[in-house]
Amino acid sequence: MVRPSARRATAVAALLALYAAGCSGPATAPPAGATPTGGAGATAAPPAGPSPVPAARAGLGGRPSPSARPCTVFPADNVWHADVSRLPVHPRSAAMIGAIGGGATVHADFGSGRWEGAPIGIPVTVVPAGQRRVPVTFGYAGESDPGPYPVPPDAAVEGGPDGTGDRHVIVWDRAACRAYELFDAHRSGAGWRAGSGAVFDLRSNRLRRAGWTSADAAGLSILAGLVRYDEVAAGRIDHAIRVTVPRTRTGWTWPATHSASSATDPALPQLGQRLRLKRSVDLSRLPRQARIVAEAMQRYGLVVADHGSAWFLSGAPDPRWDNDALHALGGLRGSDFEVVDAAGLMVNAGSGATG
């Protein structure tokens, strides 16, 4: 970019200006650490520096700067991206599917428009490099990653500002390639308070500490399992999908790290259990948006992540969803699924990498 002779001074000045602009802003977030679910409430570390809030943020479909390294949601060898279409069926598959609800229908718990006044699904707020970090306090501080978090004051909350449900807040910092996820999040002074919170380094396969929750009961990333419109528009979802079930049994199945049940009935699935839509199920008549979701359930499967209604699939709201097409997934029933044995994929219990 340096120009010769008479233009050299101008070019050097431009280069210095570009360099200064590219290096400005606060440091990137600290590496992922602990995660929520247990322990007394505590105040997170104070905000990192006086950096101002950027003037604008990209939406979920926004693209990072062309100069930034692409930020995928976990590496290609991560268990979320594992093809489970040929894995063996779990020996207790029939019992677990029956416990979840063999006759219950699949429901896309996301879409366009509003339901009871709030967007349908779990929203994702994409923030730019340099987003100001603010303090966060946690009810389950002992299993939460301490703040500050780069959560803007107008971050989208599941269920809307007045929602009474799980109130997840998912912040995706693509420049740092990290996800900041909160459960039961509420504005509090200059920052936020939440039940629990977790920070995920999206370029790492490292799992949370054994026994720790996250913003999800299973201790997993919520962002990793969401159906996003941009994926469906591109024609392919390349990861497993987050699903809720009414009950689980105590303990967890890799890659989960946390249990939220004391039940011991072996017919119940555990958090982290991998489910799969049977290959024999004909998808040809499903509308395009529903078919792409169903194809992902056949190839990458579902991950039991939390308690809730049976066969509710998690996704991010978007005005471009065709709700009628997504409702066609209701033609699938629990009996169309099976539990797979994914233990053979595990390389290390503390890692989401697959062998």
mmCIF file of C-alpha atoms in Angstrom:
data_model
loop_
_atom_site.group_PDB
_atom_site.id
_atom_site.type_symbol
_atom_site.label_atom_id
_atom_site.label_comp_id
_atom_site.label_asym_id
_atom_site.label_seq_id
_atom_site.Cartn_x
_atom_site.Cartn_y
_atom_site.Cartn_z
ATOM 1 C CA MET A 1 0.000 0.000 0.000
ATOM 2 C CA VAL A 2 3.029 2.352 0.320
ATOM 3 C CA ARG A 3 3.180 4.663 -2.681
ATOM 4 C CA PRO A 4 6.563 5.734 -4.266
ATOM 5 C CA SER A 5 8.364 9.054 -4.101
ATOM 6 C CA ALA A 6 6.138 12.123 -3.633
ATOM 7 C CA ARG A 7 3.140 10.106 -2.401
ATOM 8 C CA ARG A 8 5.086 8.191 0.255
ATOM 9 C CA ALA A 9 4.358 10.598 3.125
ATOM 10 C CA THR A 10 0.619 10.534 2.434
ATOM 11 C CA ALA A 11 0.595 6.746 2.233
ATOM 12 C CA VAL A 12 2.576 6.307 5.437
ATOM 13 C CA ALA A 13 0.166 8.598 7.264
ATOM 14 C CA ALA A 14 -2.783 6.598 5.953
ATOM 15 C CA LEU A 15 -1.189 3.352 7.026
ATOM 16 C CA LEU A 16 -0.565 4.654 10.517
ATOM 17 C CA ALA A 17 -4.179 5.789 10.757
ATOM 18 C CA LEU A 18 -5.427 2.400 9.636
ATOM 19 C CA TYR A 19 -3.169 0.625 12.096
ATOM 20 C CA ALA A 20 -4.352 2.795 14.958
ATOM 21 C CA ALA A 21 -7.993 2.198 14.072
ATOM 22 C CA GLY A 22 -7.495 -1.544 13.849
ATOM 23 C CA CYS A 23 -5.758 -1.781 17.203
ATOM 24 C CA SER A 24 -8.030 0.476 19.200
ATOM 25 C CA GLY A 25 -10.597 -0.740 21.691
ATOM 26 C CA PRO A 26 -10.427 -2.865 24.835
ATOM 27 C CA ALA A 27 -8.748 -6.206 25.119
ATOM 28 C CA THR A 28 -10.649 -9.325 24.108
ATOM 29 C CA ALA A 29 -12.595 -11.299 26.669
ATOM 30 C CA PRO A 30 -10.823 -13.576 29.117
ATOM 31 C CA PRO A 31 -10.704 -17.270 28.247
ATOM 32 C CA ALA A 32 -13.756 -19.345 29.015
ATOM 33 C CA GLY A 33 -13.877 -20.491 32.585
ATOM 34 C CA ALA A 34 -16.448 -21.555 35.083
ATOM 35 C CA THR A 35 -20.158 -21.772 34.567
ATOM 36 C CA PRO A 36 -23.358 -21.368 36.601
ATOM 37 C CA THR A 37 -25.451 -23.508 38.865
ATOM 38 C CA GLY A 38 -24.671 -23.489 42.484
ATOM 39 C CA GLY A 39 -23.005 -21.240 44.986
ATOM 40 C CA ALA A 40 -23.893 -17.998 46.603
ATOM 41 C CA GLY A 41 -24.479 -14.838 44.612
ATOM 42 C CA ALA A 42 -21.470 -12.648 44.007
ATOM 43 C CA THR A 43 -20.620 -9.492 42.136
ATOM 44 C CA ALA A 44 -18.533 -9.887 38.996
ATOM 45 C CA ALA A 45 -15.322 -7.959 38.412
ATOM 46 C CA PRO A 46 -15.705 -4.247 37.574
ATOM 47 C CA PRO A 47 -15.950 -3.075 33.944
ATOM 48 C CA ALA A 48 -12.730 -3.172 31.960
ATOM 49 C CA GLY A 49 -11.844 0.422 31.211
ATOM 50 C CA PRO A 50 -13.873 3.381 30.043
ATOM 51 C CA SER A 51 -14.248 2.304 26.411
ATOM 52 C CA PRO A 52 -17.428 3.748 24.901
ATOM 53 C CA VAL A 53 -20.308 1.681 23.584
ATOM 54 C CA PRO A 54 -20.023 1.411 19.791
ATOM 55 C CA ALA A 55 -22.571 3.386 17.825
ATOM 56 C CA ALA A 56 -24.127 0.361 16.144
ATOM 57 C CA ARG A 57 -24.272 -3.418 16.399
ATOM 58 C CA ALA A 58 -24.834 -5.992 13.721
ATOM 59 C CA GLY A 59 -27.889 -8.184 13.884
ATOM 60 C CA LEU A 60 -27.783 -11.976 13.885
ATOM 61 C CA GLY A 61 -27.301 -11.993 10.131
ATOM 62 C CA GLY A 62 -24.558 -9.347 10.259
ATOM 63 C CA ARG A 63 -21.114 -10.179 8.935
ATOM 64 C CA PRO A 64 -17.816 -9.519 10.718
ATOM 65 C CA SER A 65 -15.217 -7.215 9.194
ATOM 66 C CA PRO A 66 -13.618 -8.719 6.047
ATOM 67 C CA SER A 67 -10.258 -8.508 7.814
ATOM 68 C CA ALA A 68 -11.414 -10.583 10.776
ATOM 69 C CA ARG A 69 -10.789 -14.320 10.989
ATOM 70 C CA PRO A 70 -14.041 -16.225 10.427
ATOM 71 C CA CYS A 71 -15.690 -17.261 13.696
ATOM 72 C CA THR A 72 -17.389 -20.637 13.528
ATOM 73 C CA VAL A 73 -19.429 -21.950 16.440
ATOM 74 C CA PHE A 74 -16.819 -24.438 17.733
ATOM 75 C CA PRO A 75 -14.228 -26.271 15.613
ATOM 76 C CA ALA A 76 -15.205 -28.670 12.834
ATOM 77 C CA ASP A 77 -14.215 -31.685 14.962
ATOM 78 C CA ASN A 78 -16.471 -30.632 17.849
ATOM 79 C CA VAL A 79 -19.181 -33.051 18.954
ATOM 80 C CA TRP A 80 -21.907 -30.564 17.977
ATOM 81 C CA HIS A 81 -20.774 -31.028 14.361
ATOM 82 C CA ALA A 82 -20.431 -34.803 14.526
ATOM 83 C CA ASP A 83 -22.302 -36.884 11.950
ATOM 84 C CA VAL A 84 -24.267 -39.393 14.035
ATOM 85 C CA SER A 85 -26.290 -40.901 11.196
ATOM 86 C CA ARG A 86 -24.475 -44.239 11.430
ATOM 87 C CA LEU A 87 -23.843 -44.487 15.153
ATOM 88 C CA PRO A 88 -25.302 -47.538 16.947
ATOM 89 C CA VAL A 89 -28.687 -47.287 18.617
ATOM 90 C CA HIS A 90 -28.544 -47.061 22.406
ATOM 91 C CA PRO A 91 -29.697 -50.310 24.062
ATOM 92 C CA ARG A 92 -32.328 -48.400 26.084
ATOM 93 C CA SER A 93 -33.484 -46.286 23.171
ATOM 94 C CA ALA A 94 -37.087 -47.509 23.095
ATOM 95 C CA ALA A 95 -37.582 -46.904 26.808
ATOM 96 C CA MET A 96 -36.093 -43.411 26.695
ATOM 97 C CA ILE A 97 -38.116 -42.371 23.651
ATOM 98 C CA GLY A 98 -41.224 -43.643 25.434
ATOM 99 C CA ALA A 99 -40.334 -41.621 28.527
ATOM 100 C CA ILE A 100 -39.887 -38.455 26.480
ATOM 101 C CA GLY A 101 -43.139 -39.088 24.635
ATOM 102 C CA GLY A 102 -43.404 -41.446 21.689
ATOM 103 C CA GLY A 103 -46.737 -39.973 20.645
ATOM 104 C CA ALA A 104 -45.804 -36.326 21.249
ATOM 105 C CA THR A 105 -45.148 -34.187 18.182
ATOM 106 C CA VAL A 106 -42.123 -32.099 17.272
ATOM 107 C CA HIS A 107 -42.479 -28.352 17.739
ATOM 108 C CA ALA A 108 -40.207 -25.630 16.343
ATOM 109 C CA ASP A 109 -40.005 -23.307 19.334
ATOM 110 C CA PHE A 110 -38.906 -20.405 17.114
ATOM 111 C CA GLY A 111 -40.236 -18.471 14.154
ATOM 112 C CA SER A 112 -41.231 -15.064 12.863
ATOM 113 C CA GLY A 113 -43.528 -12.500 14.407
ATOM 114 C CA ARG A 114 -44.576 -12.553 18.040
ATOM 115 C CA TRP A 115 -46.258 -14.893 20.476
ATOM 116 C CA GLU A 116 -47.867 -13.342 23.535
ATOM 117 C CA GLY A 117 -46.107 -10.091 22.681
ATOM 118 C CA ALA A 118 -42.558 -11.432 22.376
ATOM 119 C CA PRO A 119 -40.387 -12.732 19.502
ATOM 120 C CA ILE A 120 -40.586 -16.498 19.065
ATOM 121 C CA GLY A 121 -37.355 -18.216 20.049
ATOM 122 C CA ILE A 122 -34.061 -17.493 21.798
ATOM 123 C CA PRO A 123 -32.578 -14.284 20.355
ATOM 124 C CA VAL A 124 -28.895 -13.751 19.687
ATOM 125 C CA THR A 125 -27.295 -10.318 20.004
ATOM 126 C CA VAL A 126 -24.198 -9.915 17.829
ATOM 127 C CA VAL A 127 -21.799 -7.276 19.150
ATOM 128 C CA PRO A 128 -18.785 -5.683 17.455
ATOM 129 C CA ALA A 129 -15.200 -5.627 18.608
ATOM 130 C CA GLY A 130 -14.775 -3.211 21.477
ATOM 131 C CA GLN A 131 -18.259 -3.624 22.914
ATOM 132 C CA ARG A 132 -18.076 -2.193 26.428
ATOM 133 C CA ARG A 133 -18.080 -4.783 29.209
ATOM 134 C CA VAL A 134 -20.342 -4.316 32.185
ATOM 135 C CA PRO A 135 -20.620 -5.998 35.599
ATOM 136 C CA VAL A 136 -22.860 -9.047 35.994
ATOM 137 C CA THR A 137 -23.953 -10.569 39.313
ATOM 138 C CA PHE A 138 -25.046 -14.209 39.562
ATOM 139 C CA GLY A 139 -27.405 -16.160 41.778
ATOM 140 C CA TYR A 140 -25.298 -19.278 41.105
ATOM 141 C CA ALA A 141 -21.914 -17.558 41.253
ATOM 142 C CA GLY A 142 -20.036 -20.736 42.188
ATOM 143 C CA GLU A 143 -20.654 -22.238 38.746
ATOM 144 C CA SER A 144 -20.741 -19.039 36.686
ATOM 145 C CA ASP A 145 -17.917 -17.440 34.731
ATOM 146 C CA PRO A 146 -17.209 -14.061 36.355
ATOM 147 C CA GLY A 147 -17.783 -10.829 34.477
ATOM 148 C CA PRO A 148 -17.580 -8.274 33.182
ATOM 149 C CA TYR A 149 -19.475 -9.334 30.030
ATOM 150 C CA PRO A 150 -19.896 -7.298 26.820
ATOM 151 C CA VAL A 151 -23.699 -7.240 27.173
ATOM 152 C CA PRO A 152 -25.217 -4.008 25.839
ATOM 153 C CA PRO A 153 -28.095 -2.386 27.745
ATOM 154 C CA ASP A 154 -30.510 -3.212 24.927
ATOM 155 C CA ALA A 155 -29.470 -6.855 24.451
ATOM 156 C CA ALA A 156 -32.365 -9.032 23.314
ATOM 157 C CA VAL A 157 -33.942 -11.105 26.092
ATOM 158 C CA GLU A 158 -35.819 -14.349 25.477
ATOM 159 C CA GLY A 159 -39.473 -13.614 26.043
ATOM 160 C CA GLY A 160 -38.939 -9.871 25.716
ATOM 161 C CA PRO A 161 -38.066 -7.265 28.369
ATOM 162 C CA ASP A 162 -41.028 -8.305 30.516
ATOM 163 C CA GLY A 163 -40.745 -12.041 29.908
ATOM 164 C CA THR A 164 -41.230 -14.407 32.829
ATOM 165 C CA GLY A 165 -39.637 -17.553 31.371
ATOM 166 C CA ASP A 166 -35.981 -18.542 31.144
ATOM 167 C CA ARG A 167 -34.983 -15.047 29.970
ATOM 168 C CA HIS A 168 -31.844 -16.215 28.188
ATOM 169 C CA VAL A 169 -29.502 -13.557 26.822
ATOM 170 C CA ILE A 170 -27.006 -14.775 24.206
ATOM 171 C CA VAL A 171 -24.254 -12.386 23.108
ATOM 172 C CA TRP A 172 -22.016 -13.384 20.204
ATOM 173 C CA ASP A 173 -18.736 -11.477 19.961
ATOM 174 C CA ARG A 174 -17.519 -12.581 16.547
ATOM 175 C CA ALA A 175 -14.320 -10.539 16.676
ATOM 176 C CA ALA A 176 -13.165 -12.353 19.827
ATOM 177 C CA CYS A 177 -15.025 -15.516 18.747
ATOM 178 C CA ARG A 178 -16.728 -15.938 22.106
ATOM 179 C CA ALA A 179 -20.293 -16.469 23.244
ATOM 180 C CA TYR A 180 -21.547 -14.947 26.487
ATOM 181 C CA GLU A 181 -24.691 -16.688 27.704
ATOM 182 C CA LEU A 182 -26.955 -15.744 30.613
ATOM 183 C CA PHE A 183 -29.914 -17.456 32.268
ATOM 184 C CA ASP A 184 -32.671 -15.426 33.945
ATOM 185 C CA ALA A 185 -31.061 -12.154 32.894
ATOM 186 C CA HIS A 186 -32.299 -8.752 34.083
ATOM 187 C CA ARG A 187 -30.915 -5.235 33.789
ATOM 188 C CA SER A 188 -29.361 -4.049 37.054
ATOM 189 C CA GLY A 189 -27.850 -0.597 37.413
ATOM 190 C CA ALA A 190 -25.051 -0.168 34.897
ATOM 191 C CA GLY A 191 -24.956 -3.916 34.213
ATOM 192 C CA TRP A 192 -26.986 -7.105 34.549
ATOM 193 C CA ARG A 193 -27.928 -9.742 37.098
ATOM 194 C CA ALA A 194 -28.583 -13.350 36.155
ATOM 195 C CA GLY A 195 -29.170 -16.763 37.626
ATOM 196 C CA SER A 196 -26.083 -18.152 35.914
ATOM 197 C CA GLY A 197 -23.683 -17.304 33.122
ATOM 198 C CA ALA A 198 -21.061 -18.925 30.942
ATOM 199 C CA VAL A 199 -18.406 -17.774 28.496
ATOM 200 C CA PHE A 200 -17.537 -20.084 25.588
ATOM 201 C CA ASP A 201 -14.385 -19.783 23.496
ATOM 202 C CA LEU A 202 -15.834 -20.790 20.138
ATOM 203 C CA ARG A 203 -12.411 -21.743 18.764
ATOM 204 C CA SER A 204 -11.877 -24.259 21.572
ATOM 205 C CA ASN A 205 -13.263 -27.732 22.295
ATOM 206 C CA ARG A 206 -12.863 -27.351 26.040
ATOM 207 C CA LEU A 207 -15.966 -28.279 28.045
ATOM 208 C CA ARG A 208 -17.080 -26.742 31.293
ATOM 209 C CA ARG A 209 -15.857 -28.165 34.568
ATOM 210 C CA ALA A 210 -17.569 -31.435 35.542
ATOM 211 C CA GLY A 211 -20.607 -30.686 37.680
ATOM 212 C CA TRP A 212 -20.975 -27.113 36.430
ATOM 213 C CA THR A 213 -24.046 -25.756 34.730
ATOM 214 C CA SER A 214 -24.091 -22.927 32.180
ATOM 215 C CA ALA A 215 -27.007 -20.804 31.016
ATOM 216 C CA ASP A 216 -28.422 -24.223 30.106
ATOM 217 C CA ALA A 217 -29.169 -27.050 32.527
ATOM 218 C CA ALA A 218 -26.768 -29.400 30.716
ATOM 219 C CA GLY A 219 -23.773 -27.070 31.038
ATOM 220 C CA LEU A 220 -23.629 -26.703 27.261
ATOM 221 C CA SER A 221 -23.628 -23.693 24.963
ATOM 222 C CA ILE A 222 -27.092 -22.604 23.869
ATOM 223 C CA LEU A 223 -25.798 -20.799 20.773
ATOM 224 C CA ALA A 224 -24.250 -24.041 19.493
ATOM 225 C CA GLY A 225 -27.619 -25.794 19.326
ATOM 226 C CA LEU A 226 -29.855 -23.041 17.956
ATOM 227 C CA VAL A 227 -31.414 -23.279 14.507
ATOM 228 C CA ARG A 228 -30.547 -19.984 12.787
ATOM 229 C CA TYR A 229 -32.234 -18.602 9.695
ATOM 230 C CA ASP A 230 -28.964 -17.912 7.876
ATOM 231 C CA GLU A 231 -28.121 -21.631 8.038
ATOM 232 C CA VAL A 232 -31.456 -22.692 6.587
ATOM 233 C CA ALA A 233 -31.266 -19.998 3.909
ATOM 234 C CA ALA A 234 -27.869 -21.418 2.917
ATOM 235 C CA GLY A 235 -29.482 -24.850 2.615
ATOM 236 C CA ARG A 236 -27.722 -26.748 5.404
ATOM 237 C CA ILE A 237 -27.456 -26.926 9.187
ATOM 238 C CA ASP A 238 -24.109 -28.456 10.157
ATOM 239 C CA HIS A 239 -24.705 -29.186 13.843
ATOM 240 C CA ALA A 240 -26.987 -30.940 16.303
ATOM 241 C CA ILE A 241 -30.062 -29.076 17.535
ATOM 242 C CA ARG A 242 -30.959 -28.234 21.120
ATOM 243 C CA VAL A 243 -34.104 -30.002 22.364
ATOM 244 C CA THR A 244 -36.038 -30.008 25.639
ATOM 245 C CA VAL A 245 -37.687 -32.987 27.323
ATOM 246 C CA PRO A 246 -40.075 -33.180 30.305
ATOM 247 C CA ARG A 247 -37.825 -35.201 32.646
ATOM 248 C CA THR A 248 -34.286 -36.520 32.870
ATOM 249 C CA ARG A 249 -32.506 -38.827 35.267
ATOM 250 C CA THR A 250 -29.644 -37.913 37.536
ATOM 251 C CA GLY A 251 -26.163 -37.612 36.085
ATOM 252 C CA TRP A 252 -25.205 -36.505 32.615
ATOM 253 C CA THR A 253 -24.043 -37.906 29.301
ATOM 254 C CA TRP A 254 -21.002 -36.456 27.499
ATOM 255 C CA PRO A 255 -20.688 -33.700 26.356
ATOM 256 C CA ALA A 256 -22.988 -32.370 29.105
ATOM 257 C CA THR A 257 -21.341 -31.447 32.414
ATOM 258 C CA HIS A 258 -24.307 -30.969 34.727
ATOM 259 C CA SER A 259 -27.330 -32.805 36.116
ATOM 260 C CA ALA A 260 -30.643 -31.192 37.014
ATOM 261 C CA SER A 261 -32.529 -34.203 38.336
ATOM 262 C CA SER A 262 -32.519 -36.644 41.240
ATOM 263 C CA ALA A 263 -34.631 -39.257 39.409
ATOM 264 C CA THR A 264 -32.993 -42.656 38.967
ATOM 265 C CA ASP A 265 -35.410 -44.336 36.536
ATOM 266 C CA PRO A 266 -33.158 -45.879 33.810
ATOM 267 C CA ALA A 267 -35.897 -45.250 31.244
ATOM 268 C CA LEU A 268 -35.329 -41.506 31.496
ATOM 269 C CA PRO A 269 -32.712 -39.832 29.282
ATOM 270 C CA GLN A 270 -29.873 -37.818 30.763
ATOM 271 C CA LEU A 271 -28.899 -34.281 29.894
ATOM 272 C CA GLY A 272 -26.483 -34.499 26.984
ATOM 273 C CA GLN A 273 -28.193 -37.558 25.470
ATOM 274 C CA ARG A 274 -27.961 -37.645 21.662
ATOM 275 C CA LEU A 275 -31.130 -38.405 19.735
ATOM 276 C CA ARG A 276 -31.563 -38.962 15.993
ATOM 277 C CA LEU A 277 -34.432 -38.810 13.511
ATOM 278 C CA LYS A 278 -34.651 -42.272 11.942
ATOM 279 C CA ARG A 279 -33.300 -42.629 8.427
ATOM 280 C CA SER A 280 -36.522 -44.380 7.400
ATOM 281 C CA VAL A 281 -38.577 -41.214 7.886
ATOM 282 C CA ASP A 282 -39.519 -39.720 4.494
ATOM 283 C CA LEU A 283 -38.749 -35.987 4.385
ATOM 284 C CA SER A 284 -39.537 -35.362 0.721
ATOM 285 C CA ARG A 285 -42.941 -33.769 1.328
ATOM 286 C CA LEU A 286 -41.801 -31.310 3.951
ATOM 287 C CA PRO A 287 -41.540 -27.649 2.875
ATOM 288 C CA ARG A 288 -37.970 -26.452 2.367
ATOM 289 C CA GLN A 289 -37.369 -24.782 5.734
ATOM 290 C CA ALA A 290 -38.779 -27.744 7.656
ATOM 291 C CA ARG A 291 -36.950 -30.256 5.458
ATOM 292 C CA ILE A 292 -33.538 -28.663 6.122
ATOM 293 C CA VAL A 293 -34.176 -28.815 9.871
ATOM 294 C CA ALA A 294 -35.292 -32.452 9.600
ATOM 295 C CA GLU A 295 -32.254 -33.374 7.507
ATOM 296 C CA ALA A 296 -30.037 -31.989 10.267
ATOM 297 C CA MET A 297 -31.906 -34.120 12.806
ATOM 298 C CA GLN A 298 -31.147 -37.216 10.707
ATOM 299 C CA ARG A 299 -27.461 -36.426 10.218
ATOM 300 C CA TYR A 300 -26.420 -34.500 13.361
ATOM 301 C CA GLY A 301 -29.302 -35.316 15.684
ATOM 302 C CA LEU A 302 -30.604 -33.570 18.780
ATOM 303 C CA VAL A 303 -28.937 -32.898 22.133
ATOM 304 C CA VAL A 304 -31.052 -33.050 25.303
ATOM 305 C CA ALA A 305 -30.172 -29.710 26.880
ATOM 306 C CA ASP A 306 -32.884 -28.746 29.365
ATOM 307 C CA HIS A 307 -36.254 -29.562 30.836
ATOM 308 C CA GLY A 308 -39.364 -28.329 29.068
ATOM 309 C CA SER A 309 -42.039 -29.510 26.686
ATOM 310 C CA ALA A 310 -41.286 -32.736 24.814
ATOM 311 C CA TRP A 311 -39.600 -32.382 21.429
ATOM 312 C CA PHE A 312 -39.385 -28.583 21.477
ATOM 313 C CA LEU A 313 -36.566 -27.538 19.142
ATOM 314 C CA SER A 314 -34.649 -24.343 19.937
ATOM 315 C CA GLY A 315 -33.917 -21.646 17.390
ATOM 316 C CA ALA A 316 -33.415 -17.918 16.991
ATOM 317 C CA PRO A 317 -36.301 -15.657 15.956
ATOM 318 C CA ASP A 318 -36.150 -14.061 12.524
ATOM 319 C CA PRO A 319 -38.795 -12.212 10.482
ATOM 320 C CA ARG A 320 -37.928 -14.360 7.461
ATOM 321 C CA TRP A 321 -39.073 -17.636 8.991
ATOM 322 C CA ASP A 322 -42.135 -19.176 7.353
ATOM 323 C CA ASN A 323 -44.182 -20.240 10.370
ATOM 324 C CA ASP A 324 -46.442 -22.469 8.297
ATOM 325 C CA ALA A 325 -43.390 -24.339 6.975
ATOM 326 C CA LEU A 326 -41.951 -24.753 10.472
ATOM 327 C CA HIS A 327 -45.300 -26.020 11.753
ATOM 328 C CA ALA A 328 -44.979 -28.888 9.268
ATOM 329 C CA LEU A 329 -42.393 -30.372 11.613
ATOM 330 C CA GLY A 330 -45.385 -31.231 13.793
ATOM 331 C CA GLY A 331 -45.953 -34.154 11.440
ATOM 332 C CA LEU A 332 -42.974 -35.850 13.128
ATOM 333 C CA ARG A 333 -43.568 -37.771 16.360
ATOM 334 C CA GLY A 334 -41.341 -39.016 19.135
ATOM 335 C CA SER A 335 -41.604 -42.529 17.737
ATOM 336 C CA ASP A 336 -39.766 -41.283 14.630
ATOM 337 C CA PHE A 337 -36.630 -40.820 16.747
ATOM 338 C CA GLU A 338 -34.089 -43.069 18.427
ATOM 339 C CA VAL A 339 -31.370 -42.581 21.032
ATOM 340 C CA VAL A 340 -27.861 -43.161 19.754
ATOM 341 C CA ASP A 341 -24.766 -44.288 21.626
ATOM 342 C CA ALA A 342 -22.276 -41.456 21.045
ATOM 343 C CA ALA A 343 -19.674 -42.649 23.562
ATOM 344 C CA GLY A 344 -17.375 -43.806 20.769
ATOM 345 C CA LEU A 345 -16.939 -40.227 19.584
ATOM 346 C CA MET A 346 -15.342 -39.073 22.843
ATOM 347 C CA VAL A 347 -11.594 -38.502 22.914
ATOM 348 C CA ASN A 348 -11.415 -36.933 26.360
ATOM 349 C CA ALA A 349 -14.131 -36.362 28.954
ATOM 350 C CA GLY A 350 -13.059 -32.745 29.338
ATOM 351 C CA SER A 351 -13.162 -31.973 25.638
ATOM 352 C CA GLY A 352 -15.850 -31.739 22.998
ATOM 353 C CA ALA A 353 -13.409 -32.951 20.330
ATOM 354 C CA THR A 354 -14.343 -36.140 18.500
ATOM 355 C CA GLY A 355 -12.099 -38.907 17.286
#
